[in-house]
mmCIF file of C-alpha atoms in Angstrom:
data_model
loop_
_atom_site.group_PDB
_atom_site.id
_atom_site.type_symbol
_atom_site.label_atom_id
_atom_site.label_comp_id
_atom_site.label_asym_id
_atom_site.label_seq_id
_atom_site.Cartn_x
_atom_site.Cartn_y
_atom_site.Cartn_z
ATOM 1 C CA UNK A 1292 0.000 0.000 0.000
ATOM 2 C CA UNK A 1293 1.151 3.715 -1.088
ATOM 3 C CA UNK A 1294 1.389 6.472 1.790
ATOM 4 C CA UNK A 1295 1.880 10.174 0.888
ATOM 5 C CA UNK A 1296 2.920 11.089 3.847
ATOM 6 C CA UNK A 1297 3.292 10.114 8.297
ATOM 7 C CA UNK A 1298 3.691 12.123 11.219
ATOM 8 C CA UNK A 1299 7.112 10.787 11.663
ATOM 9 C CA UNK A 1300 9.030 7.555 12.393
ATOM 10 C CA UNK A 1301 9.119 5.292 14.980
ATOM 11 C CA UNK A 1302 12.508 4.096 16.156
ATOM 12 C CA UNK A 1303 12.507 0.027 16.751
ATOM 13 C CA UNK A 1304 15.132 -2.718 18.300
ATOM 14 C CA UNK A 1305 14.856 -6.439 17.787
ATOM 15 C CA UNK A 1306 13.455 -7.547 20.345
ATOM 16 C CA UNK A 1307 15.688 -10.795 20.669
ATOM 17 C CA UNK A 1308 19.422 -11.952 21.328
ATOM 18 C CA UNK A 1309 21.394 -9.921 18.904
ATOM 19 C CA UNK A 1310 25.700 -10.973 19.387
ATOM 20 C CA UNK A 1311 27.477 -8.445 21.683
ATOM 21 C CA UNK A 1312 30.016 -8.535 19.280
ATOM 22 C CA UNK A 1313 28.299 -7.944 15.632
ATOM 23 C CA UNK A 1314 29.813 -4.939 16.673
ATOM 24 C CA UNK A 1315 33.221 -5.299 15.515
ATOM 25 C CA UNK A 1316 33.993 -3.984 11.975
ATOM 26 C CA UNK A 1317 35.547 -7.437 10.872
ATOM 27 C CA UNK A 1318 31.623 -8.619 11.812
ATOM 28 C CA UNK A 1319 29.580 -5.600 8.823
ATOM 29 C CA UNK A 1320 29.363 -8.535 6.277
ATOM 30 C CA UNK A 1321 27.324 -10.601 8.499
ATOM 31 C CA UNK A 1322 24.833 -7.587 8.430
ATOM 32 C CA UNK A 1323 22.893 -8.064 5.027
ATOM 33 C CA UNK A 1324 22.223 -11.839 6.327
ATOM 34 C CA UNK A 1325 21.008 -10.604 9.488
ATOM 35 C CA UNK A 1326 18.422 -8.352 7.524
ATOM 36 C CA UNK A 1327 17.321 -11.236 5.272
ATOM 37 C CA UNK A 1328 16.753 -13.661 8.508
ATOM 38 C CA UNK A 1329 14.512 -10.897 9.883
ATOM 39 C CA UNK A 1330 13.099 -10.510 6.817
ATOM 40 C CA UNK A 1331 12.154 -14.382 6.339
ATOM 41 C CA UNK A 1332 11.024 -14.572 10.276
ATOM 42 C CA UNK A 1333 8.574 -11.425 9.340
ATOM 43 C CA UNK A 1334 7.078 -13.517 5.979
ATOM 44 C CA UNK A 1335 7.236 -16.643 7.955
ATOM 45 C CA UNK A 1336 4.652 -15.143 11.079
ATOM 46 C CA UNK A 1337 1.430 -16.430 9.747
ATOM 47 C CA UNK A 1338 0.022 -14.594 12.863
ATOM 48 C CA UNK A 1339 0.850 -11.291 10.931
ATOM 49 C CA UNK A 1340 0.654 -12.034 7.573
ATOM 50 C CA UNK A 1341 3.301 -9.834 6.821
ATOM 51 C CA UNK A 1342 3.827 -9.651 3.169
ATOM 52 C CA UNK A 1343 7.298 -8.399 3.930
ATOM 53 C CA UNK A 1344 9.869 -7.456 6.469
ATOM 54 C CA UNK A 1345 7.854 -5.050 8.345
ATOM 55 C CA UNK A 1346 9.864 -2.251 9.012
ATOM 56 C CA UNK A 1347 11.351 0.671 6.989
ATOM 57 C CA UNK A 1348 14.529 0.389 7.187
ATOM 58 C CA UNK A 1349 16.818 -1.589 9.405
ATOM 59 C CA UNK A 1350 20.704 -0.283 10.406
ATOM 60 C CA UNK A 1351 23.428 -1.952 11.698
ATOM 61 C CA UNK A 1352 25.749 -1.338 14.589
ATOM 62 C CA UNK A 1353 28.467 -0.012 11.629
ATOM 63 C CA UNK A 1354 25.600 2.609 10.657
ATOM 64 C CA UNK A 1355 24.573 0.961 7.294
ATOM 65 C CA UNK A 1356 21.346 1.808 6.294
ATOM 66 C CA UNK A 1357 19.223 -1.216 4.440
ATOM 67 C CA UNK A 1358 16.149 -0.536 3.158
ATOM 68 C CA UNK A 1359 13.174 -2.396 4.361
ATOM 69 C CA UNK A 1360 9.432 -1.774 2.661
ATOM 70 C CA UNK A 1361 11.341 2.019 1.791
ATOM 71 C CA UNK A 1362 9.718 5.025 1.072
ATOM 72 C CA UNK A 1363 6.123 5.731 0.477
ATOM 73 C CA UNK A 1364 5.097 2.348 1.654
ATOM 74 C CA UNK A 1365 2.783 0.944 4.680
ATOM 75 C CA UNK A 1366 5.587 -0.741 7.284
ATOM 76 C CA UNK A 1367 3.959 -3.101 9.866
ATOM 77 C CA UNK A 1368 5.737 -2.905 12.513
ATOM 78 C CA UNK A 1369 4.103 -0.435 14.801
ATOM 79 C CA UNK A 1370 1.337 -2.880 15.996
ATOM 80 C CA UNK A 1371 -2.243 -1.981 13.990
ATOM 81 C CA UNK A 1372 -3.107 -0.657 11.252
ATOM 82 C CA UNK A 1373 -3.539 3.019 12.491
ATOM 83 C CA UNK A 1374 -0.723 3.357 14.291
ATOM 84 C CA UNK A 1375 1.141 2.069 10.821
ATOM 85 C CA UNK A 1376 -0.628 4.947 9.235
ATOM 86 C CA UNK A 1377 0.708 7.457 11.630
ATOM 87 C CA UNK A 1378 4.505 6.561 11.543
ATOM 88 C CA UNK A 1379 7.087 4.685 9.118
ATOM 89 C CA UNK A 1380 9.178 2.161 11.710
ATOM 90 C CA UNK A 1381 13.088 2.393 11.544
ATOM 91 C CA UNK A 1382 14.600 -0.787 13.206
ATOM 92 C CA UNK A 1383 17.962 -0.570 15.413
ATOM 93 C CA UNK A 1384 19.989 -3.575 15.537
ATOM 94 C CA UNK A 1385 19.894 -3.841 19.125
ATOM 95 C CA UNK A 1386 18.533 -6.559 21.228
ATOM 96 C CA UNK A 1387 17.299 -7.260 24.690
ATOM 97 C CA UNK A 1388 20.766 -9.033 25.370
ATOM 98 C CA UNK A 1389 23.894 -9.154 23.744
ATOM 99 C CA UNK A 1390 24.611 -6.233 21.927
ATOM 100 C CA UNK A 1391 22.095 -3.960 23.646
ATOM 101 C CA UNK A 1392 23.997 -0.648 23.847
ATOM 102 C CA UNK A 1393 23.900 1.190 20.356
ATOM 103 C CA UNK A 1394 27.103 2.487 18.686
ATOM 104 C CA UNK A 1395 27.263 5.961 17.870
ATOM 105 C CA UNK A 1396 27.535 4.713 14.133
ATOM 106 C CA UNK A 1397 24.246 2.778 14.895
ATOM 107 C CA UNK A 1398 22.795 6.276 15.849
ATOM 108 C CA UNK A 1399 23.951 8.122 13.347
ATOM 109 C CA UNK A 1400 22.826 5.353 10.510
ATOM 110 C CA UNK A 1401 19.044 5.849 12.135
ATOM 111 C CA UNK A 1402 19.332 9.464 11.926
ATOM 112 C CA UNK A 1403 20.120 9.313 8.427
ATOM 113 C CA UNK A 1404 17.351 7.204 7.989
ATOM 114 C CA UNK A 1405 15.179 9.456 9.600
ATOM 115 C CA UNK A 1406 15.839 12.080 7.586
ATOM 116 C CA UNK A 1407 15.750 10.703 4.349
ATOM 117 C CA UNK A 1408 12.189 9.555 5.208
ATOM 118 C CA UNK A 1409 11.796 13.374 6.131
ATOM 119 C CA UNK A 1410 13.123 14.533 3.039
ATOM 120 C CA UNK A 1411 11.689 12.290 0.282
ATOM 121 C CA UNK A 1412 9.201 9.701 2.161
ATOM 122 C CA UNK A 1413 7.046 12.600 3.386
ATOM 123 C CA UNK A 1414 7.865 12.282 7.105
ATOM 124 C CA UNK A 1415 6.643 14.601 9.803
ATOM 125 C CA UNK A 1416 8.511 15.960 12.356
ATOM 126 C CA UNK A 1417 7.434 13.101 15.298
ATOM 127 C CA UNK A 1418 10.529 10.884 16.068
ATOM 128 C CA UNK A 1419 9.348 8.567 18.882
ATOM 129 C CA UNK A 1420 9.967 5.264 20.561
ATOM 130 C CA UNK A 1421 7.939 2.007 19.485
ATOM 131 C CA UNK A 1422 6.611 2.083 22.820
ATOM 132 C CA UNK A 1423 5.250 5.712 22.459
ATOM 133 C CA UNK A 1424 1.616 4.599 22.265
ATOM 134 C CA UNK A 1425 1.783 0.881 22.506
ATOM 135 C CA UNK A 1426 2.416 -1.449 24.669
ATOM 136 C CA UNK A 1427 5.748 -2.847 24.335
ATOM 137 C CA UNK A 1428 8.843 -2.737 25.607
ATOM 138 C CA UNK A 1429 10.301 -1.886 21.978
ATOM 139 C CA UNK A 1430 12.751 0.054 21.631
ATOM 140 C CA UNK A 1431 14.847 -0.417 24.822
ATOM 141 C CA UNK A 1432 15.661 1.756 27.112
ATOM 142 C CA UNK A 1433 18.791 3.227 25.223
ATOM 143 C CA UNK A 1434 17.030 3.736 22.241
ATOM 144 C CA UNK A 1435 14.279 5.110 23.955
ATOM 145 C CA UNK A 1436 16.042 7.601 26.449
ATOM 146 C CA UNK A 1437 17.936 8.429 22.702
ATOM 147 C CA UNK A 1438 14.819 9.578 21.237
ATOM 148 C CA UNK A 1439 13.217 10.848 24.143
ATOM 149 C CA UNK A 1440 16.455 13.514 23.561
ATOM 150 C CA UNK A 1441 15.328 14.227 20.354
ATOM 151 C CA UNK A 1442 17.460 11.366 18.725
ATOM 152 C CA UNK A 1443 20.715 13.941 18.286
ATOM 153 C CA UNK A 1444 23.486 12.999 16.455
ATOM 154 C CA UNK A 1445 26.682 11.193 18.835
ATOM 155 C CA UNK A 1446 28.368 14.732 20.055
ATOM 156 C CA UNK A 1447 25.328 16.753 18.996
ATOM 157 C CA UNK A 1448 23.647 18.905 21.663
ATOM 158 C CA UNK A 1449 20.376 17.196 22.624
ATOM 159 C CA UNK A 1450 17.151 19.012 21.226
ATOM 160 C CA UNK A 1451 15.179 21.138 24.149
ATOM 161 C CA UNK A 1452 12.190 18.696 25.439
ATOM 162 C CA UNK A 1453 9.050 20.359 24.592
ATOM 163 C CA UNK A 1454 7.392 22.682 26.643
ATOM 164 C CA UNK A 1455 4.112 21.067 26.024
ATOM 165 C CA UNK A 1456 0.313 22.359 26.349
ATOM 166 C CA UNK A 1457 -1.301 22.940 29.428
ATOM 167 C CA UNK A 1458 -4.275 20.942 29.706
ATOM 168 C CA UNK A 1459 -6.654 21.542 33.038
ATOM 169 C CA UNK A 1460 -8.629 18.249 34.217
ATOM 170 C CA UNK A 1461 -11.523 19.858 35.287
ATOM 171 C CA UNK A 1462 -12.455 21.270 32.246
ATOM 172 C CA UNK A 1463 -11.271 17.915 30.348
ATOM 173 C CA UNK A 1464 -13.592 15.952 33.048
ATOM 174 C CA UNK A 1465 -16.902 18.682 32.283
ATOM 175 C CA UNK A 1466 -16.381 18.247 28.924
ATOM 176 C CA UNK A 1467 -16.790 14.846 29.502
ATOM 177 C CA UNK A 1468 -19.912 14.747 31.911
ATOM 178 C CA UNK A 1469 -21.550 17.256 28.692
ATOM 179 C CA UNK A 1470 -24.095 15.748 25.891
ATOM 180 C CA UNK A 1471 -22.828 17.902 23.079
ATOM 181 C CA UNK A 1472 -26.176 17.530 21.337
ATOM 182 C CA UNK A 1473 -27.287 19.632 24.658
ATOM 183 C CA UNK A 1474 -24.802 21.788 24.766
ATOM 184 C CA UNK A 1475 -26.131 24.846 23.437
ATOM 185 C CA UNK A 1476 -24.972 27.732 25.292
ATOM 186 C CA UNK A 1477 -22.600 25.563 27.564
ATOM 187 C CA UNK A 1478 -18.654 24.990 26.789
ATOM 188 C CA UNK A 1479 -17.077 22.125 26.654
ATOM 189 C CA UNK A 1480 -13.673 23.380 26.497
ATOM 190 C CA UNK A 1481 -12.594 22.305 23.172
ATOM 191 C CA UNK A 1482 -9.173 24.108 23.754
ATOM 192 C CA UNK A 1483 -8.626 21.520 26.471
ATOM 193 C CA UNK A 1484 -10.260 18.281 25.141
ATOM 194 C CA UNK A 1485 -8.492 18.769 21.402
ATOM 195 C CA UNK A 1486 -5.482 17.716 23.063
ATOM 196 C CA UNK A 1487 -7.032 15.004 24.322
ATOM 197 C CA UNK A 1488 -8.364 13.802 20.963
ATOM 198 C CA UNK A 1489 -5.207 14.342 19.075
ATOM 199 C CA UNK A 1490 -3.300 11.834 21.657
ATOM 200 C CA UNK A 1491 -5.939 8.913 21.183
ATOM 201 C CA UNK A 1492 -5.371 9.220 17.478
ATOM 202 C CA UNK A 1493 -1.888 8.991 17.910
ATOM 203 C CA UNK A 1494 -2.700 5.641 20.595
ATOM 204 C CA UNK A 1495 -4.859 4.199 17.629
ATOM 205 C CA UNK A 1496 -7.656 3.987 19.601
ATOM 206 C CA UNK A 1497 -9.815 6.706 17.614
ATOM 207 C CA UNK A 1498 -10.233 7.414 14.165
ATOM 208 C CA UNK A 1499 -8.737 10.789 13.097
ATOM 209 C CA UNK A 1500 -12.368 11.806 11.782
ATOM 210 C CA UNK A 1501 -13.028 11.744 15.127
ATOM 211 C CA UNK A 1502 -10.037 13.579 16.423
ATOM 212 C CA UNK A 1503 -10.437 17.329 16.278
ATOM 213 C CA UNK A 1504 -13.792 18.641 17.253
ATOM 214 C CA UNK A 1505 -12.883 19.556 20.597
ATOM 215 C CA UNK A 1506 -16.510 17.648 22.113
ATOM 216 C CA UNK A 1507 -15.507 14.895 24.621
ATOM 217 C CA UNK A 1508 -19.060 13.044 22.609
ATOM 218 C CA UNK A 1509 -19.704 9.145 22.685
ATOM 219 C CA UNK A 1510 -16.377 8.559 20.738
ATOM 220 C CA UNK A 1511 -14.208 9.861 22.531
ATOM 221 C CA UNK A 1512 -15.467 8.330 26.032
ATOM 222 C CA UNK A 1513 -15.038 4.890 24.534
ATOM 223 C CA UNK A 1514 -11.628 5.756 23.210
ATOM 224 C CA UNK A 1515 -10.234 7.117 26.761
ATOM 225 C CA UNK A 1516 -11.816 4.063 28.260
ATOM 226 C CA UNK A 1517 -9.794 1.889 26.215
ATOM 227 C CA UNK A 1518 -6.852 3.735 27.315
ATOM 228 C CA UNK A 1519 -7.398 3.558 30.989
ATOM 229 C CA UNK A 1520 -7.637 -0.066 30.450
ATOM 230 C CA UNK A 1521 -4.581 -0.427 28.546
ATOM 231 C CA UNK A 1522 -3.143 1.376 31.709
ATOM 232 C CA UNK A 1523 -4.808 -2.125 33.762
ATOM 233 C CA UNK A 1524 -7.562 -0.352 34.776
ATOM 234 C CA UNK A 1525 -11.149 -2.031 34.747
ATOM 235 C CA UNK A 1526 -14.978 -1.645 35.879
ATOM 236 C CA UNK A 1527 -15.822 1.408 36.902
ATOM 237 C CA UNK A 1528 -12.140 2.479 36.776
ATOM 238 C CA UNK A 1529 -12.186 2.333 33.391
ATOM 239 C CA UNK A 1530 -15.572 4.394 32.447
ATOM 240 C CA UNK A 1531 -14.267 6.766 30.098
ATOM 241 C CA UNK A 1532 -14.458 9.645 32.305
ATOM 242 C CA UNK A 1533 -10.559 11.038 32.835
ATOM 243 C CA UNK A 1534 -8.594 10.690 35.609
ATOM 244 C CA UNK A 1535 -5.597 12.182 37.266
ATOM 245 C CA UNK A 1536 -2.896 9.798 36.714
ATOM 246 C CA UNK A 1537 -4.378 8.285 33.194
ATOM 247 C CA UNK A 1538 -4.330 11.724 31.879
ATOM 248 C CA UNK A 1539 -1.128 12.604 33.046
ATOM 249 C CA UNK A 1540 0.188 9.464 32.030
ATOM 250 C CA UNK A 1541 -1.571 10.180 28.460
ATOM 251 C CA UNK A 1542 -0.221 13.685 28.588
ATOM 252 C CA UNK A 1543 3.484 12.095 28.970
ATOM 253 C CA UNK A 1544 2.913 10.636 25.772
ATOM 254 C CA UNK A 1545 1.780 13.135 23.782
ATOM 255 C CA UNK A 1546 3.630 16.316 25.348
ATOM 256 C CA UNK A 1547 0.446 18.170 27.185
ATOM 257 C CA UNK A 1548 0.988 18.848 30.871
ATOM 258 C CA UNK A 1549 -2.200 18.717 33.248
ATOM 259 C CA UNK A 1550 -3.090 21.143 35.564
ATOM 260 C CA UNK A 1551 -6.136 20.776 38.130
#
């Protein structure tokens, strides 16, 4: 399938035992075959039904870039369909042990494959961590404190973090309590909720058609209850209706701050 254009890319590791020492430089030529075995694992997952490997682009610990599904093309690997849509998926390899520290050449090989998805694959700005929005422990934590810093360059300053929108929970949890087929004459804070909205896209639990009205309707209370139980909330903890630490913990995600 043919995408114009994503938010940005998602940064990926293995996931498995990759060799502490595929490191060396005497070990780059074992890096193409390392691709391919991912590559048949991915068409071999009759689970998935991947029609190919499922991400991007994959780099090695030398910073080699190999191209994946490439440019302009639906990856797979950021775990449903929407959440596909949103992001193309560039895969580190690092694994959970072994080599689970990435070189700075392994860096810099992502970065460039970053931004040549920026530049001619029609990538956004967004550069975040599989885990950003789904539940996984993909990409590690050194990939992930790496983006989390803006995923600079080795020797580059990191980038600022965001100083993020400031979202109030009462106005989030009125909005919420209002039929907005009723609510002539009554706000329901849309410059609050939109927020909101924008960060359950990006979770994949609501459509974007959904995503920008500013109403906290039907839609959106089924959407935040599927977040607070993807947090391990249940029953009446997970009724829709916003909480402190689910919307912080949303907010975290999504770079909003909540005040009271």
């Amino acid at each position: 399938m043919q995408i114009a254009s994503t938010r940005g890319v998602k940064v990926h590791y293995e996931g498995a035992a990759v060799p502490a020492d595929l490191a060396k430089p005497e070990n780059h030529p074992k890096c193409a075959g390392r691709v391919r075995t991912i590559q048949a694992d991915h068409l071999a997952n009759r689970k998935e039904n991947y029609s190919d490997i499922a991400y991007s682009f994959v780099v090695c610990p030398h910073g080699f870039v190999f191209e994946g599904r490439g440019l302009h093309k639906l990856q797979a690997a950021n775990g449903n369909h929407q959440l596909n849509l949103n992001h193309y998926s560039v895969c580190g390899m690092v694994g959970n042990s072994g080599l689970t520290q990435p070189t700075n050449a392994h860096l810099d090989g992502i970065r460039d494959a970053i931004e040549l998805l920026q530049e001619q694959g029609g990538a956004g700005a967004e550069i975040k961590g599989h885990r950003d929005g789904f539940p996984t422990l993909c990409p590690g934590d050194p990939l992930e404190a790496w983006v989390k810093k803006g995923a600079p360059r080795p020797g580059a300053p990191s980038a600022p973090p965001p100083t993020g929108i400031r979202v109030s929970l009462s106005h989030v949890v009125a909005a919420a309590h209002t039929d907005p087929g009723a609510a002539q004459g009554h706000t329901t804070f849309p410059a609050d909720v939109k927020p909101v909205e924008a960060a359950l896209v990006e979770e994949g639990l609501l459509e974007p058609a959904f995503g920008d009205d500013g109403s906290f309707g039907s839609r959106i209370i089924a959407a935040y209850a599927a977040f607070q139980r993807s947090q391990g909330l249940t029953g009446a903890n997970a009724d829709g209706i916003p909480g402190e630490s689910t919307l912080t913990a949303l907010g975290s995600r999504h770079g909003f701050n909540v005040a009271a």
